Amino acid sequence: MTTRTQIPAVDLAVHYRARGFGDRLAYGFTKTLRFCADTFFAKRYGHRAIVLETVAAVPGMVGATLTHLRCLRNMCDDQGWIRTLMEEAENERMHLMTFIEVAKPTLFERCVILGVQWVFYLAFFALYLVSARTAHRVVGYFEEEAVISYTHFLAELDEGRTPNVAAPAIARHYWKLPDDATLRDVVLVVRADEAHHRDVNHGFADVLAGRPAATTTAPYPEHADEIRLAA
Ligand SMILES: [Fe+2]
Ligand SMILES: [Fe+2]
């Protein structure tokens, strides 16, 4: 099912059942961070999106870098993983560039972003070195939570607590949305992106665990080939 802007529908019921210690660790870590984010941001969804998208754009680049280095060392094919992960990082950065047009981070939030980036980059890099499988599982669970958060954001918009302003130009360009697209359309396409990343990362974790992917991959919305807006 699609809307007028061809936004893929998202299956909100998808949840990967943890199998083994690494999965449970990934899930517990994700739920702990969810609690922290809920406490810190409450219902300030625009601010929440900005801070968390600065984190969400990190794992893809770490995964791409370390997969690239492993393929060089082992002189083997990457099965398309490197470009997929780099594209994920770019897509998450476009989420950030979109939401920065909608809300502006406070000085305190900018300080949080700086601190969290150092800690999260180093921690995720170390985790990926120790267990790439658990690292991808963490991202799969992060994305499950992202789908839930953007669903809450949609409810805020639908119930009128957050104004449904016009979609920023950068978002209309990147997701090929019509001129009259709104913030609601943007949140729908962002949520569809997150659902796709969720299934891709759970799938990568399954491959690394040596078993077939447990979930089918949610369709990815269409994105602009050239992401930079004409000046
Ligand atoms: Fe995102
Ligand atoms: Fe994401």
Tab-separated table of C-alpha atoms and ligand atoms in Angstrom:
chain	number	residue	atom	x	y	z
A	1	MET	CA	0.000	0.000	0.000
A	2	THR	CA	1.326	3.448	-0.822
A	3	THR	CA	0.172	7.027	-0.287
A	4	ARG	CA	-0.130	9.742	-2.939
A	5	THR	CA	3.612	10.348	-2.694
A	6	GLN	CA	4.421	6.657	-3.129
A	7	ILE	CA	5.623	6.256	0.442
A	8	PRO	CA	5.993	2.558	1.259
A	9	ALA	CA	3.812	1.318	4.115
A	10	VAL	CA	5.690	0.211	7.232
A	11	ASP	CA	4.957	-2.977	9.166
A	12	LEU	CA	5.010	-1.685	12.740
A	13	ALA	CA	4.825	-5.172	14.244
A	14	VAL	CA	8.314	-6.246	13.188
A	15	HIS	CA	10.455	-7.219	16.161
A	16	TYR	CA	13.451	-9.495	16.037
A	17	ARG	CA	13.286	-12.017	18.882
A	18	ALA	CA	16.678	-12.125	20.612
A	19	ARG	CA	18.560	-15.395	20.146
A	20	GLY	CA	21.633	-15.873	22.292
A	21	PHE	CA	23.705	-13.672	24.569
A	22	GLY	CA	24.847	-11.130	21.958
A	23	ASP	CA	21.273	-10.418	20.839
A	24	ARG	CA	20.068	-10.005	24.417
A	25	LEU	CA	22.973	-7.668	25.158
A	26	ALA	CA	22.094	-5.628	22.050
A	27	TYR	CA	18.436	-5.450	23.071
A	28	GLY	CA	19.198	-4.506	26.684
A	29	PHE	CA	21.633	-1.798	25.535
A	30	THR	CA	19.022	-0.417	23.128
A	31	LYS	CA	16.268	-0.359	25.757
A	32	THR	CA	18.599	1.413	28.222
A	33	LEU	CA	19.362	4.116	25.652
A	34	ARG	CA	15.640	4.364	24.820
A	35	PHE	CA	14.906	5.065	28.492
A	36	CYS	CA	17.598	7.777	28.555
A	37	ALA	CA	16.250	9.385	25.354
A	38	ASP	CA	12.644	9.276	26.615
A	39	THR	CA	13.709	10.899	29.884
A	40	PHE	CA	15.825	13.580	28.205
A	41	PHE	CA	13.539	14.563	25.321
A	42	ALA	CA	10.030	13.619	26.522
A	43	LYS	CA	7.780	14.754	23.627
A	44	ARG	CA	10.190	17.180	21.942
A	45	TYR	CA	10.280	15.067	18.787
A	46	GLY	CA	12.050	17.581	16.548
A	47	HIS	CA	14.934	17.950	19.010
A	48	ARG	CA	14.969	14.224	19.630
A	49	ALA	CA	15.261	13.569	15.895
A	50	ILE	CA	18.207	15.963	15.514
A	51	VAL	CA	20.267	14.571	18.395
A	52	LEU	CA	19.527	10.915	17.643
A	53	GLU	CA	20.144	11.266	13.895
A	54	THR	CA	23.665	12.507	14.676
A	55	VAL	CA	24.135	9.131	16.383
A	56	ALA	CA	22.259	7.080	13.770
A	57	ALA	CA	24.622	8.204	11.005
A	58	VAL	CA	27.656	6.698	12.778
A	59	PRO	CA	27.218	2.873	12.563
A	60	GLY	CA	26.943	2.710	8.770
A	61	MET	CA	30.253	4.511	8.324
A	62	VAL	CA	31.979	2.382	10.988
A	63	GLY	CA	30.592	-0.815	9.454
A	64	ALA	CA	31.615	0.287	5.948
A	65	THR	CA	35.141	1.220	7.091
A	66	LEU	CA	35.787	-2.009	8.967
A	67	THR	CA	34.205	-4.175	6.252
A	68	HIS	CA	36.375	-2.367	3.673
A	69	LEU	CA	39.516	-3.025	5.724
A	70	ARG	CA	38.563	-6.689	6.277
A	71	CYS	CA	37.986	-7.176	2.537
A	72	LEU	CA	41.399	-5.632	1.792
A	73	ARG	CA	43.122	-7.900	4.332
A	74	ASN	CA	41.320	-11.041	3.210
A	75	MET	CA	41.276	-10.035	-0.467
A	76	CYS	CA	37.639	-10.989	-0.691
A	77	ASP	CA	34.399	-9.582	-2.106
A	78	ASP	CA	32.172	-7.488	0.177
A	79	GLN	CA	28.858	-8.845	-1.214
A	80	GLY	CA	27.704	-5.238	-1.622
A	81	TRP	CA	27.856	-4.513	2.116
A	82	ILE	CA	30.207	-1.495	1.911
A	83	ARG	CA	28.012	0.578	-0.393
A	84	THR	CA	24.874	-0.433	1.474
A	85	LEU	CA	26.384	0.733	4.776
A	86	MET	CA	27.780	3.955	3.329
A	87	GLU	CA	24.411	4.719	1.785
A	88	GLU	CA	22.778	4.104	5.174
A	89	ALA	CA	25.128	6.645	6.789
A	90	GLU	CA	24.356	9.173	4.050
A	91	ASN	CA	20.624	8.580	4.399
A	92	GLU	CA	20.802	9.149	8.163
A	93	ARG	CA	22.765	12.364	7.575
A	94	MET	CA	19.968	13.518	5.258
A	95	HIS	CA	17.497	12.848	8.089
A	96	LEU	CA	19.620	15.178	10.212
A	97	MET	CA	19.863	17.854	7.499
A	98	THR	CA	16.073	17.697	7.114
A	99	PHE	CA	15.180	17.980	10.803
A	100	ILE	CA	17.642	20.818	11.348
A	101	GLU	CA	15.266	22.817	9.087
A	102	VAL	CA	12.373	21.998	11.414
A	103	ALA	CA	13.911	22.439	14.872
A	104	LYS	CA	17.093	24.048	16.172
A	105	PRO	CA	19.190	22.297	18.832
A	106	THR	CA	19.861	24.172	22.053
A	107	LEU	CA	23.430	24.932	23.114
A	108	PHE	CA	23.167	22.154	25.698
A	109	GLU	CA	22.010	19.692	23.016
A	110	ARG	CA	24.988	20.674	20.843
A	111	CYS	CA	27.286	19.840	23.770
A	112	VAL	CA	25.484	16.500	24.243
A	113	ILE	CA	25.959	15.758	20.518
A	114	LEU	CA	29.717	16.419	20.814
A	115	GLY	CA	30.147	14.187	23.847
A	116	VAL	CA	27.896	11.409	22.609
A	117	GLN	CA	29.628	11.308	19.223
A	118	TRP	CA	33.026	10.654	20.789
A	119	VAL	CA	31.749	7.995	23.155
A	120	PHE	CA	29.412	6.302	20.678
A	121	TYR	CA	31.861	6.290	17.751
A	122	LEU	CA	34.624	4.699	19.825
A	123	ALA	CA	32.281	2.253	21.572
A	124	PHE	CA	30.610	1.156	18.333
A	125	PHE	CA	33.976	0.823	16.581
A	126	ALA	CA	35.227	-1.406	19.411
A	127	LEU	CA	32.022	-3.458	19.400
A	128	TYR	CA	32.221	-3.933	15.613
A	129	LEU	CA	35.799	-5.199	15.974
A	130	VAL	CA	34.799	-7.642	18.725
A	131	SER	CA	31.469	-8.754	17.219
A	132	ALA	CA	30.195	-7.328	13.937
A	133	ARG	CA	27.127	-9.530	14.369
A	134	THR	CA	26.170	-7.925	17.697
A	135	ALA	CA	26.948	-4.470	16.264
A	136	HIS	CA	24.471	-5.008	13.397
A	137	ARG	CA	21.940	-6.412	15.864
A	138	VAL	CA	22.292	-3.227	17.949
A	139	VAL	CA	21.530	-1.150	14.843
A	140	GLY	CA	18.558	-3.406	14.006
A	141	TYR	CA	17.137	-2.769	17.483
A	142	PHE	CA	17.955	0.977	17.325
A	143	GLU	CA	15.957	1.138	14.109
A	144	GLU	CA	13.017	-0.731	15.667
A	145	GLU	CA	12.964	2.041	18.268
A	146	ALA	CA	13.315	4.722	15.570
A	147	VAL	CA	10.208	3.352	13.817
A	148	ILE	CA	8.309	3.593	17.140
A	149	SER	CA	9.559	7.154	17.801
A	150	TYR	CA	8.565	8.403	14.350
A	151	THR	CA	5.155	6.756	14.807
A	152	HIS	CA	4.778	8.829	18.017
A	153	PHE	CA	5.900	11.909	16.052
A	154	LEU	CA	3.129	11.207	13.496
A	155	ALA	CA	0.568	11.005	16.323
A	156	GLU	CA	1.792	14.400	17.619
A	157	LEU	CA	1.224	15.887	14.169
A	158	ASP	CA	-2.157	14.194	13.667
A	159	GLU	CA	-3.416	15.361	17.054
A	160	GLY	CA	-2.286	18.940	16.342
A	161	ARG	CA	0.261	19.229	19.175
A	162	THR	CA	3.013	19.891	16.642
A	163	PRO	CA	2.156	22.080	13.613
A	164	ASN	CA	2.221	20.215	10.312
A	165	VAL	CA	4.394	22.764	8.517
A	166	ALA	CA	5.494	22.607	4.883
A	167	ALA	CA	8.209	20.073	4.095
A	168	PRO	CA	11.689	21.664	3.881
A	169	ALA	CA	13.020	22.034	0.320
A	170	ILE	CA	15.925	19.661	1.038
A	171	ALA	CA	13.431	16.931	1.990
A	172	ARG	CA	11.215	17.504	-1.058
A	173	HIS	CA	14.297	17.156	-3.232
A	174	TYR	CA	15.812	14.128	-1.501
A	175	TRP	CA	12.599	12.071	-1.282
A	176	LYS	CA	11.150	13.447	-4.549
A	177	LEU	CA	8.080	14.763	-2.707
A	178	PRO	CA	5.503	17.081	-4.336
A	179	ASP	CA	5.651	20.866	-3.805
A	180	ASP	CA	2.769	20.767	-1.314
A	181	ALA	CA	4.342	18.021	0.841
A	182	THR	CA	4.199	18.545	4.586
A	183	LEU	CA	6.223	17.563	7.644
A	184	ARG	CA	3.887	14.580	8.008
A	185	ASP	CA	4.965	13.269	4.582
A	186	VAL	CA	8.598	13.743	5.622
A	187	VAL	CA	8.131	11.777	8.849
A	188	LEU	CA	6.446	8.990	6.837
A	189	VAL	CA	9.386	8.643	4.429
A	190	VAL	CA	11.939	8.894	7.240
A	191	ARG	CA	10.104	6.138	9.127
A	192	ALA	CA	10.120	3.981	5.969
A	193	ASP	CA	13.904	4.540	5.702
A	194	GLU	CA	14.327	3.421	9.320
A	195	ALA	CA	12.221	0.291	8.740
A	196	HIS	CA	14.450	-0.584	5.779
A	197	HIS	CA	17.646	-0.084	7.826
A	198	ARG	CA	16.100	-2.168	10.626
A	199	ASP	CA	15.591	-5.164	8.351
A	200	VAL	CA	18.907	-4.783	6.509
A	201	ASN	CA	20.879	-4.724	9.772
A	202	HIS	CA	18.979	-7.610	11.365
A	203	GLY	CA	19.619	-9.466	8.091
A	204	PHE	CA	23.360	-8.710	8.213
A	205	ALA	CA	23.470	-9.937	11.822
A	206	ASP	CA	21.705	-13.144	10.745
A	207	VAL	CA	24.180	-13.700	7.899
A	208	LEU	CA	27.078	-13.232	10.345
A	209	ALA	CA	25.367	-15.712	12.683
A	210	GLY	CA	25.282	-18.196	9.794
A	211	ARG	CA	21.513	-18.427	9.446
A	212	PRO	CA	18.983	-17.176	6.902
A	213	ALA	CA	17.538	-13.693	7.462
A	214	ALA	CA	14.554	-13.922	9.827
A	215	THR	CA	12.692	-10.937	8.366
A	216	THR	CA	11.911	-9.719	4.865
A	217	THR	CA	13.356	-6.315	4.043
A	218	ALA	CA	10.920	-3.391	4.146
A	219	PRO	CA	10.915	-1.420	0.858
A	220	TYR	CA	13.155	1.627	0.691
A	221	PRO	CA	11.582	4.944	-0.389
A	222	GLU	CA	12.963	6.456	-3.588
A	223	HIS	CA	15.797	8.945	-3.046
A	224	ALA	CA	17.349	11.581	-5.304
A	225	ASP	CA	20.482	10.425	-7.140
A	226	GLU	CA	22.131	13.774	-6.580
A	227	ILE	CA	21.597	14.673	-2.951
A	228	ARG	CA	23.148	18.127	-3.054
A	229	LEU	CA	20.582	20.794	-3.830
A	230	ALA	CA	21.410	23.096	-6.726
A	231	ALA	CA	22.767	26.346	-5.274
B	1	FE	FE	17.286	8.279	10.786
B	2	FE	FE	17.983	4.905	11.249
